[in-house]
PDB file of C-alpha atoms in Angstrom:
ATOM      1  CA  UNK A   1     -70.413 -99.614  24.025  1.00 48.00           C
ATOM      2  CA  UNK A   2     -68.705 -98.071  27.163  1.00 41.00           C
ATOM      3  CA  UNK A   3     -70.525 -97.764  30.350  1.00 42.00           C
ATOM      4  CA  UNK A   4     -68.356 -96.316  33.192  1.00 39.00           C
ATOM      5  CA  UNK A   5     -69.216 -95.437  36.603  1.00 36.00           C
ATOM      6  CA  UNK A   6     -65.570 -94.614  38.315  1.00 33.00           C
ATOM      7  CA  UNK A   7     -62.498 -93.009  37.647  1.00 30.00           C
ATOM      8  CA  UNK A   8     -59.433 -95.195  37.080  1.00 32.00           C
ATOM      9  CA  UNK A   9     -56.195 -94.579  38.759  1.00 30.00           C
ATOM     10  CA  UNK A  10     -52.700 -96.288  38.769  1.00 32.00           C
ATOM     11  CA  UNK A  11     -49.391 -95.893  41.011  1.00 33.00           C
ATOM     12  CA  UNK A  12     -45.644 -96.790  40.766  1.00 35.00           C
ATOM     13  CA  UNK A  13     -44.972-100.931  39.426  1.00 44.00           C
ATOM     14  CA  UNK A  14     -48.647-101.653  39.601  1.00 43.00           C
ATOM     15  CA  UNK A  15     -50.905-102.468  36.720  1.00 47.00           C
ATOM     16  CA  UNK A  16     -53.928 -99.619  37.510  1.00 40.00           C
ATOM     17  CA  UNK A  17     -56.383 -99.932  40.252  1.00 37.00           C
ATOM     18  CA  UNK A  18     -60.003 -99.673  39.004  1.00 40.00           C
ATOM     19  CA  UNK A  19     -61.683 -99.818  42.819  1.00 39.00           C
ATOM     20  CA  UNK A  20     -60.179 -98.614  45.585  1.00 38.00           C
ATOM     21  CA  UNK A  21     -61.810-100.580  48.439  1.00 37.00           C
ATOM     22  CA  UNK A  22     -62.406 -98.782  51.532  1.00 35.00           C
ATOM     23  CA  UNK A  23     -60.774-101.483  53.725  1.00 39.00           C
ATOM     24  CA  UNK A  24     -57.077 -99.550  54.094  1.00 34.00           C
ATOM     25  CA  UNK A  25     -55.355-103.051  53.226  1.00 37.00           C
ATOM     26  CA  UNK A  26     -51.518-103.347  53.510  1.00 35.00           C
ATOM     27  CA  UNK A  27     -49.004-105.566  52.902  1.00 34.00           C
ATOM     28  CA  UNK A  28     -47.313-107.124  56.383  1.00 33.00           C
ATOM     29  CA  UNK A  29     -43.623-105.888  55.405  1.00 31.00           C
ATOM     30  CA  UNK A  30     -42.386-108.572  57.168  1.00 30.00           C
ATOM     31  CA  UNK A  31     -43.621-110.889  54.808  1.00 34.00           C
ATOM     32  CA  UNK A  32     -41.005-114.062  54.514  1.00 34.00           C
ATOM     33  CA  UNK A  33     -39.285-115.010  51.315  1.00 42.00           C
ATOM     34  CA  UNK A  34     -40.396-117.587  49.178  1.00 42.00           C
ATOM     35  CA  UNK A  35     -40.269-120.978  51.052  1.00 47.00           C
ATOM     36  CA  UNK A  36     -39.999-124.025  48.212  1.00 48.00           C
ATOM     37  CA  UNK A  37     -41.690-126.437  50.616  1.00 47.00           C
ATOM     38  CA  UNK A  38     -44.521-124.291  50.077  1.00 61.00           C
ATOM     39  CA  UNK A  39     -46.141-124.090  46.756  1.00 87.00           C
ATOM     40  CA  UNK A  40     -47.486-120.832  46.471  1.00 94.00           C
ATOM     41  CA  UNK A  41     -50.176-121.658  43.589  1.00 96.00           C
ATOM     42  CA  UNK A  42     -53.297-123.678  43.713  1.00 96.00           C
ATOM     43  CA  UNK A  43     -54.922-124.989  41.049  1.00 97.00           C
ATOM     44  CA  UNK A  44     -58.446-127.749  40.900  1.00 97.00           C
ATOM     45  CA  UNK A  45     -61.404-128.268  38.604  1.00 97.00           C
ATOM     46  CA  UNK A  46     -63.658-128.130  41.370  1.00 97.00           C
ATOM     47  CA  UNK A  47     -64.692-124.075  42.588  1.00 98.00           C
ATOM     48  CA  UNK A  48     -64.398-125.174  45.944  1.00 97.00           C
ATOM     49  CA  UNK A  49     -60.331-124.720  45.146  1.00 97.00           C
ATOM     50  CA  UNK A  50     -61.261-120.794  45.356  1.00 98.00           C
ATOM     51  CA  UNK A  51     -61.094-120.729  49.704  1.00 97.00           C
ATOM     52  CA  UNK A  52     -57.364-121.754  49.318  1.00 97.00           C
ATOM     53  CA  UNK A  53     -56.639-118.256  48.483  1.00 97.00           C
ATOM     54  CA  UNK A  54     -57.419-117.928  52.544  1.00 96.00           C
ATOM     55  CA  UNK A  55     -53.825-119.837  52.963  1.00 95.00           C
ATOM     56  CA  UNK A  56     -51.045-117.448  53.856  1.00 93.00           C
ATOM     57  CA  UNK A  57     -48.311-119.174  51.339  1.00 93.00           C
ATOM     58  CA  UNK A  58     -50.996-119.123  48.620  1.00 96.00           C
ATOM     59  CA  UNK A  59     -50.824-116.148  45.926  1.00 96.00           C
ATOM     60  CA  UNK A  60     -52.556-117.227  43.091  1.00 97.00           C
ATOM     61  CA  UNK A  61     -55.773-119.814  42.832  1.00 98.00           C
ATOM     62  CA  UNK A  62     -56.969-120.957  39.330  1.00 98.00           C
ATOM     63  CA  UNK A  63     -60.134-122.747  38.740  1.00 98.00           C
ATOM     64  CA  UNK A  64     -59.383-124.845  36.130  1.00 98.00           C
ATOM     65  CA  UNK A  65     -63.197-124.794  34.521  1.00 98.00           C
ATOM     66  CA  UNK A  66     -64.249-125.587  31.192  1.00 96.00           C
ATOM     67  CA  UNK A  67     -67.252-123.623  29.636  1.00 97.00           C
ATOM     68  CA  UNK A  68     -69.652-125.340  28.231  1.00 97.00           C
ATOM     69  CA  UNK A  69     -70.206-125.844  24.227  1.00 98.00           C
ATOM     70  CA  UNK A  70     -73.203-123.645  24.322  1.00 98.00           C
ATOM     71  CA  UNK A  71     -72.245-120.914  26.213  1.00 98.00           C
ATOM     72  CA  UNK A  72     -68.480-120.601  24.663  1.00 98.00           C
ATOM     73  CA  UNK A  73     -70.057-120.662  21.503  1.00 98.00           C
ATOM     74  CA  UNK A  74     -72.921-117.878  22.438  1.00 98.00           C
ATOM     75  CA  UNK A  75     -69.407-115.686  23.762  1.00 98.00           C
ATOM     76  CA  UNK A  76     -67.657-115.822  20.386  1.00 97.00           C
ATOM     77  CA  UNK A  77     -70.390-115.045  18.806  1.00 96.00           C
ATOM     78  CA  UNK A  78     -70.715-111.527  21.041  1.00 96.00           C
ATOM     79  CA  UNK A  79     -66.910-110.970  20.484  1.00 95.00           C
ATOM     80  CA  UNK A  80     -66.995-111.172  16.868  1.00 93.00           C
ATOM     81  CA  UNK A  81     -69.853-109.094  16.797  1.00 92.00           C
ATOM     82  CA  UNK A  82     -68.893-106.172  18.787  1.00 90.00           C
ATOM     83  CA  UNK A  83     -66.183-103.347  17.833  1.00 89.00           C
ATOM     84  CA  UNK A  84     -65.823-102.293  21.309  1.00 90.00           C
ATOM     85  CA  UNK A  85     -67.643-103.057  24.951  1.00 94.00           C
ATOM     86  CA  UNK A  86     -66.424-101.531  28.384  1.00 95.00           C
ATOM     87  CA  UNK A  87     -68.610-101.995  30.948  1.00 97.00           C
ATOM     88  CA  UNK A  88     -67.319-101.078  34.435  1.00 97.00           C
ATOM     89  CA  UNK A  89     -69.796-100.642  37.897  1.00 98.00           C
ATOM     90  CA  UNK A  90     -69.986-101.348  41.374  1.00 98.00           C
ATOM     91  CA  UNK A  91     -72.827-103.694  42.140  1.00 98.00           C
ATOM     92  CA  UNK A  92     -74.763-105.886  44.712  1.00 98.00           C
ATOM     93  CA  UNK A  93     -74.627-109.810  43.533  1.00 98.00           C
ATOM     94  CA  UNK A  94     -78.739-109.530  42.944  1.00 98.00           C
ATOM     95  CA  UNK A  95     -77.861-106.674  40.719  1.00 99.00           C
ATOM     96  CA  UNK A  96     -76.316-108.017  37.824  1.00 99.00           C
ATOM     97  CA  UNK A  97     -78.374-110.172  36.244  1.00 98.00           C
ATOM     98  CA  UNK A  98     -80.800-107.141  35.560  1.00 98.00           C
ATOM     99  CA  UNK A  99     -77.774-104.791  35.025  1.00 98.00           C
ATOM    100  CA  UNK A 100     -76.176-106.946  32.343  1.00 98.00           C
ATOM    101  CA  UNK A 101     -79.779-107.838  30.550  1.00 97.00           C
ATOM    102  CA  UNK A 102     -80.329-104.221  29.878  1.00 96.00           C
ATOM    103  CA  UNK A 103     -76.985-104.042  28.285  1.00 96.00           C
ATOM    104  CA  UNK A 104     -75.839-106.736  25.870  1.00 95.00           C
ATOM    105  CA  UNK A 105     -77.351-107.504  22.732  1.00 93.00           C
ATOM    106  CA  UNK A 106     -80.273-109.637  22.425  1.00 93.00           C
ATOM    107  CA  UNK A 107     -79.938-113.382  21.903  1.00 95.00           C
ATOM    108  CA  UNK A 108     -81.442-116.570  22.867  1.00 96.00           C
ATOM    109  CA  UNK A 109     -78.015-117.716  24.294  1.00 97.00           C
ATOM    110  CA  UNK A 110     -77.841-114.509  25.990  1.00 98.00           C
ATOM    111  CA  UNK A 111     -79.068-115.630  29.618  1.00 98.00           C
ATOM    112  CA  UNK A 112     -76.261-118.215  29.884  1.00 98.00           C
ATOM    113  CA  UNK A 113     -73.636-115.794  29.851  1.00 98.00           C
ATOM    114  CA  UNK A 114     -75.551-113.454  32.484  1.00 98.00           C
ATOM    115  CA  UNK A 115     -75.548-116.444  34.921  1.00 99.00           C
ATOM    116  CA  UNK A 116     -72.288-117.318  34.296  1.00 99.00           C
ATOM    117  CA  UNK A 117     -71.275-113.889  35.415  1.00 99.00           C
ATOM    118  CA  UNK A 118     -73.837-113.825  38.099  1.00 99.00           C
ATOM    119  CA  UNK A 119     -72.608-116.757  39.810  1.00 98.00           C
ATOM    120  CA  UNK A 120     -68.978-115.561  39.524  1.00 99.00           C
ATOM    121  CA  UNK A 121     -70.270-112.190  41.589  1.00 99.00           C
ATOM    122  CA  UNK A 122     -72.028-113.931  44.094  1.00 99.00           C
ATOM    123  CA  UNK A 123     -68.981-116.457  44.746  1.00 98.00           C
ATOM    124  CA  UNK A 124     -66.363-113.269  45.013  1.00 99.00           C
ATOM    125  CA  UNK A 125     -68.724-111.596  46.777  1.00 98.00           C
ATOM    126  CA  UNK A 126     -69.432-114.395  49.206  1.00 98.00           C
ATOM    127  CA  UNK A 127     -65.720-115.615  49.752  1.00 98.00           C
ATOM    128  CA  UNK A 128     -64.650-111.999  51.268  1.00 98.00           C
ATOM    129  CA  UNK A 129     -68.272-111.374  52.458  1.00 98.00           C
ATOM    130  CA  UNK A 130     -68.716-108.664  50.608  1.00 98.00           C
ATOM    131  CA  UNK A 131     -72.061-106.319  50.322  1.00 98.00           C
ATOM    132  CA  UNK A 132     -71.056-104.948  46.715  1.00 98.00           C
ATOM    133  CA  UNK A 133     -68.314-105.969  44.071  1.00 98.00           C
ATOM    134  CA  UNK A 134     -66.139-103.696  41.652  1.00 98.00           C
ATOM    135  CA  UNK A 135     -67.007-105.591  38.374  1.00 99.00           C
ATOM    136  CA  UNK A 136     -65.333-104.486  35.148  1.00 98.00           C
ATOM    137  CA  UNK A 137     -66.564-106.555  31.765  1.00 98.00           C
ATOM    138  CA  UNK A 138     -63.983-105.608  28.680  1.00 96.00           C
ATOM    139  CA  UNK A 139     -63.603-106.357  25.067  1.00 96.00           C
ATOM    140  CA  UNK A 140     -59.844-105.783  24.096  1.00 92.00           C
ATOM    141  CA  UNK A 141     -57.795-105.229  21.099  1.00 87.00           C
ATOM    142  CA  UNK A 142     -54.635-104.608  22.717  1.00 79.00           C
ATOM    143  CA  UNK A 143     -51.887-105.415  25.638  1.00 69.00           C
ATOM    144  CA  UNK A 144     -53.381-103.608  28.622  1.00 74.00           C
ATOM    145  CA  UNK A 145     -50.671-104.069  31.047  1.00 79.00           C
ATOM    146  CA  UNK A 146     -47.717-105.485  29.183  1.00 86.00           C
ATOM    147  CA  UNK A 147     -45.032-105.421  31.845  1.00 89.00           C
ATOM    148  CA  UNK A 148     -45.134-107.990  34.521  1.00 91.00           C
ATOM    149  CA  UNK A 149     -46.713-106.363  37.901  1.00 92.00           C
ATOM    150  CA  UNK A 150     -48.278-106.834  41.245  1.00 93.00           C
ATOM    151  CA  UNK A 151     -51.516-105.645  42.260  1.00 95.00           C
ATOM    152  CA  UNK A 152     -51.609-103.220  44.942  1.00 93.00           C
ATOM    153  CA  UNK A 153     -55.008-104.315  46.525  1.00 96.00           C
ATOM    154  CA  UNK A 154     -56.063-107.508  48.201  1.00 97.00           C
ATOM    155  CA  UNK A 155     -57.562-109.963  45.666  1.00 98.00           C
ATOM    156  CA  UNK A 156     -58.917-109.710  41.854  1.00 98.00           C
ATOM    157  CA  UNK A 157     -60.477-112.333  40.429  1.00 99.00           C
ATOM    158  CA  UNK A 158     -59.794-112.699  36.574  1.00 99.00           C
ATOM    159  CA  UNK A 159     -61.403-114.451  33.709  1.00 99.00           C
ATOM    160  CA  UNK A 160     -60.742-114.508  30.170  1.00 98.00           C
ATOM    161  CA  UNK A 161     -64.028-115.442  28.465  1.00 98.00           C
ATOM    162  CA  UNK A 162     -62.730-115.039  24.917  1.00 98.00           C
ATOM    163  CA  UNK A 163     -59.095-115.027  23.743  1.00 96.00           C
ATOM    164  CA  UNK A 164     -55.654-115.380  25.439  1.00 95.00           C
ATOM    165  CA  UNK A 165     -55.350-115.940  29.153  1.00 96.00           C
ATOM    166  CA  UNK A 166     -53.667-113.187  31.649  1.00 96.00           C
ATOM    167  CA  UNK A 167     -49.551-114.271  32.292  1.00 97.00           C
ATOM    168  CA  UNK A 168     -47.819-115.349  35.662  1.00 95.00           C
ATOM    169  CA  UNK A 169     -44.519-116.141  37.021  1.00 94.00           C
ATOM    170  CA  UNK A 170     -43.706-119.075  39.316  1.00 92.00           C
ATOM    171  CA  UNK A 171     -42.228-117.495  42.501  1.00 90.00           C
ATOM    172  CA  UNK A 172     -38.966-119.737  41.918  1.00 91.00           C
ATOM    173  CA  UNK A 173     -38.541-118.244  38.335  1.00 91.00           C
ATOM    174  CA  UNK A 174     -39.064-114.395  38.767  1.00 92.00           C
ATOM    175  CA  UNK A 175     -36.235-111.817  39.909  1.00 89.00           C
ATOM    176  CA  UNK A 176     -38.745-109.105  41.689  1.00 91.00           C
ATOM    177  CA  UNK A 177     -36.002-106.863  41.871  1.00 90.00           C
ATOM    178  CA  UNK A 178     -36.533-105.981  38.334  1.00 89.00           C
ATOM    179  CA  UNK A 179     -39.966-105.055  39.206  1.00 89.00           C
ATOM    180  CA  UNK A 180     -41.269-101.479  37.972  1.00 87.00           C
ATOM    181  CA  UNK A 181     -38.342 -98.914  38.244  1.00 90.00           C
ATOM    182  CA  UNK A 182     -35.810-102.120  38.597  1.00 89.00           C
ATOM    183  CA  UNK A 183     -36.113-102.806  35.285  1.00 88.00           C
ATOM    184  CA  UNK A 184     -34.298 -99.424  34.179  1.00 84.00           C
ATOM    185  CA  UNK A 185     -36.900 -98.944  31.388  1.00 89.00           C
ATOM    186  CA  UNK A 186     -36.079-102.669  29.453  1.00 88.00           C
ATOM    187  CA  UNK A 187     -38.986-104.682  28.006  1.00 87.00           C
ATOM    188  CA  UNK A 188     -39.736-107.865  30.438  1.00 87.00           C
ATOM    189  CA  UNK A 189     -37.774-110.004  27.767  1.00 83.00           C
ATOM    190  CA  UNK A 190     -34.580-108.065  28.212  1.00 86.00           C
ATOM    191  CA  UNK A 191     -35.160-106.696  31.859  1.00 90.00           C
ATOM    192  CA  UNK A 192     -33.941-110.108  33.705  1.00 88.00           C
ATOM    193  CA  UNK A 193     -37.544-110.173  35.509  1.00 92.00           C
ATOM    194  CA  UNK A 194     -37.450-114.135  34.175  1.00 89.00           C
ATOM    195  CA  UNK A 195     -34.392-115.905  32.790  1.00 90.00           C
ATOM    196  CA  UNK A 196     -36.611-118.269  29.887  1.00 90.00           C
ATOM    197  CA  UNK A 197     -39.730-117.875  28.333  1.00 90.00           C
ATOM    198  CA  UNK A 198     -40.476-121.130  29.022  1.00 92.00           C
ATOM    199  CA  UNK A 199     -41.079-120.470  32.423  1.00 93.00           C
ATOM    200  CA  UNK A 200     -44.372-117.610  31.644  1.00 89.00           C
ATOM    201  CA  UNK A 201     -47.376-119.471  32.659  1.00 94.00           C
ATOM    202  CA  UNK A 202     -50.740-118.660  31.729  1.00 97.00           C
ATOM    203  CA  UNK A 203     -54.592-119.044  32.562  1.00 98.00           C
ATOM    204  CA  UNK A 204     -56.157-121.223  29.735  1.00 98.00           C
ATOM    205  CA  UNK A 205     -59.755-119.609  28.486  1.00 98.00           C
ATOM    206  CA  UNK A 206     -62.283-120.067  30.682  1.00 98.00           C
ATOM    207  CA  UNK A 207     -60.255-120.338  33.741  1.00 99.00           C
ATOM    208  CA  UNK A 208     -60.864-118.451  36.712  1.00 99.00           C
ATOM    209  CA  UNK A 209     -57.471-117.345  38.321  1.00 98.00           C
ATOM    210  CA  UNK A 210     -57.962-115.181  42.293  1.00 99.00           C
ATOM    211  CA  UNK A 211     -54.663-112.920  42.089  1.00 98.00           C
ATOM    212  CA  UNK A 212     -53.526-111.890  45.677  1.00 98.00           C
ATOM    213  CA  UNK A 213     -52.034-108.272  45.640  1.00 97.00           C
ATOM    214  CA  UNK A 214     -49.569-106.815  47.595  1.00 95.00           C
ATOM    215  CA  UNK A 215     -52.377-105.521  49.991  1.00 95.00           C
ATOM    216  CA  UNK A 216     -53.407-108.503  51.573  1.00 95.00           C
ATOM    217  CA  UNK A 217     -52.823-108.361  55.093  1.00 89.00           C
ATOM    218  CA  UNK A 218     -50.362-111.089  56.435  1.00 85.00           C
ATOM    219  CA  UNK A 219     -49.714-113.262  53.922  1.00 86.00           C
ATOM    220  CA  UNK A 220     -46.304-115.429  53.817  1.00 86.00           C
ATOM    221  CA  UNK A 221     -45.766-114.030  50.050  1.00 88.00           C
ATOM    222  CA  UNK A 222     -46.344-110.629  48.306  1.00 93.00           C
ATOM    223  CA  UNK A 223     -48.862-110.092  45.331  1.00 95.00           C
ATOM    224  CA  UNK A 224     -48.751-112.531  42.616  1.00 95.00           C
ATOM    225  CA  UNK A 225     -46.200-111.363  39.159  1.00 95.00           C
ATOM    226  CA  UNK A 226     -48.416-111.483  36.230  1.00 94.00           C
ATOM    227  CA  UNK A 227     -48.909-109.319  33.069  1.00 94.00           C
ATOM    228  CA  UNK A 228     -51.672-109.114  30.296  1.00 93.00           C
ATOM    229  CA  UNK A 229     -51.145-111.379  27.193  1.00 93.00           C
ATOM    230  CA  UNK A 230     -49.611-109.940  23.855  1.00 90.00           C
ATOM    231  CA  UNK A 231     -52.468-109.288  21.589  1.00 87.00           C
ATOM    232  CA  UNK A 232     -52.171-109.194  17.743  1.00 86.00           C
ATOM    233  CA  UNK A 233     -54.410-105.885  15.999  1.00 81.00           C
ATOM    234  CA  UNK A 234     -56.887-109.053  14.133  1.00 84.00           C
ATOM    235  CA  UNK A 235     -57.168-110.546  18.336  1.00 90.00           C
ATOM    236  CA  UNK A 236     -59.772-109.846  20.421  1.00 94.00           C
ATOM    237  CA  UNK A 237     -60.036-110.780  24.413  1.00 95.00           C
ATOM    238  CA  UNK A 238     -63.274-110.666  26.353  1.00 97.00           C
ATOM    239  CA  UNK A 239     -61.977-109.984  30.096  1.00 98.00           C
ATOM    240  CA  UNK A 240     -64.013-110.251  33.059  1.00 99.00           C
ATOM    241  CA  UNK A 241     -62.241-108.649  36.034  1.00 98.00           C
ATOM    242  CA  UNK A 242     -63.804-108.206  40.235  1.00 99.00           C
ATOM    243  CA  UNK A 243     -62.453-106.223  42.838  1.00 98.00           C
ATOM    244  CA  UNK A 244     -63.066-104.939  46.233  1.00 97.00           C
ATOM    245  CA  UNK A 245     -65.179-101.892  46.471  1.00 93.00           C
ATOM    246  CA  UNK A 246     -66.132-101.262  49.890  1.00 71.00           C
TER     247      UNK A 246
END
């Protein structure tokens, strides 16, 4: 199933852009280096963590949520049974629940899932008081963006319903010189971007991870360094991504 309303679009070290908000956001080039006094990641089981990504030293928030039994089990259930699913719009918050209905497969279970991804709408959408949210819902079979990036846009919230979490880097532990073109064409393994692979974190399933990009205006740190997982051909990842798009 593939239901798309936009055209995509990429640019130089960044992973593509799938809304282009009309808020002109830029990076403030005189953003400082990384401070260590200042840990640049927050992380809390409670959803009320999500407003720290407000905090100028702050590049990446993860709600550390656990689905429940019902619900995870209802999502495997519509990853197994689907070949392919790209779903990509621009929507109100009071949209998607009808949207989605008239688009996945029947099931009792099936309402659970729409409210989980209602609620996650209406949170983005209320934390950067927003009228209308780029949503993107994808089932995927391969790396998307294999390379470690930033984003060049504000904030994307990310959430792996099914399958492996999306990758970051510590600010202590990456080399962003090595960033697109600085990594004269080598894999991130040989490139020098990290110096152990010990040191890749990752979003556990179920997680909800905010990812400041390079565009955010004044922050004390540029755009999170992250990459999509590796993905095996017999894998599948169901990825919920939301973005600016207005």
């Amino acid at each position: 199933m593939t239901v798309n309303y936009w055209p995509g679009s990429s640019s130089g070290k960044h992973c593509p852009i799938l809304f282009q908000p009309g808020r002109q956001l830029k990076m403030n080039q005189s953003a400082i280096a990384f401070n260590p006094l200042f840990e640049h990641v927050q992380k809390a089981a409670s959803a009320l963590v999500m407003t720290s990504i407000y905090q100028p030293h702050i590049n990446l928030v993860i709600w550390q949520r656990q689905l429940q039994k019902t619900l995870q089990d209802y999502i495997d259930a519509l990853t197994q049974g689907l070949n392919a699913l790209q779903l990509r719009t621009i929507i109100a918050p009071a949209e998607v629940s009808a949207w989605l209905g008239g688009l996945l497969p029947e099931d009792p279970q099936r309402h659970l899932f729409i409210e989980d991804v209602s609620q996650l709408v209406e949170m983005y959408a209320d934390l950067f008081d927003l009228n209308v949210v780029g949503l993107r819902l994808s089932l995927i079979n391969e790396t998307m963006c294999p390379r470690f990036h930033t984003d060049h846009l504000a904030c994307r919230l990310v959430t792996t319903y099914h399958g492996q979490g999306s990758e970051w880097l510590q600010e202590e532990n990456v080399d962003r010189s090595k960033l697109g073109a600085g990594a004269n064409g080598l894999p991130d393994h040989l490139s020098g971007i990290y110096r152990h692979h010990q040191y890749i974190q990752q979003l556990q399933q179920g997680e909800v991870g905010l990812f400041k990009g390079d565009g955010w205006i004044n922050s004390q740190v540029n755009g999170i360094v992250h990459r999509s997982p590796h993905i095996n051909k017999t894998d599948k990842r169901l990825l919920l991504t939301l973005d600016f798009a207005e």
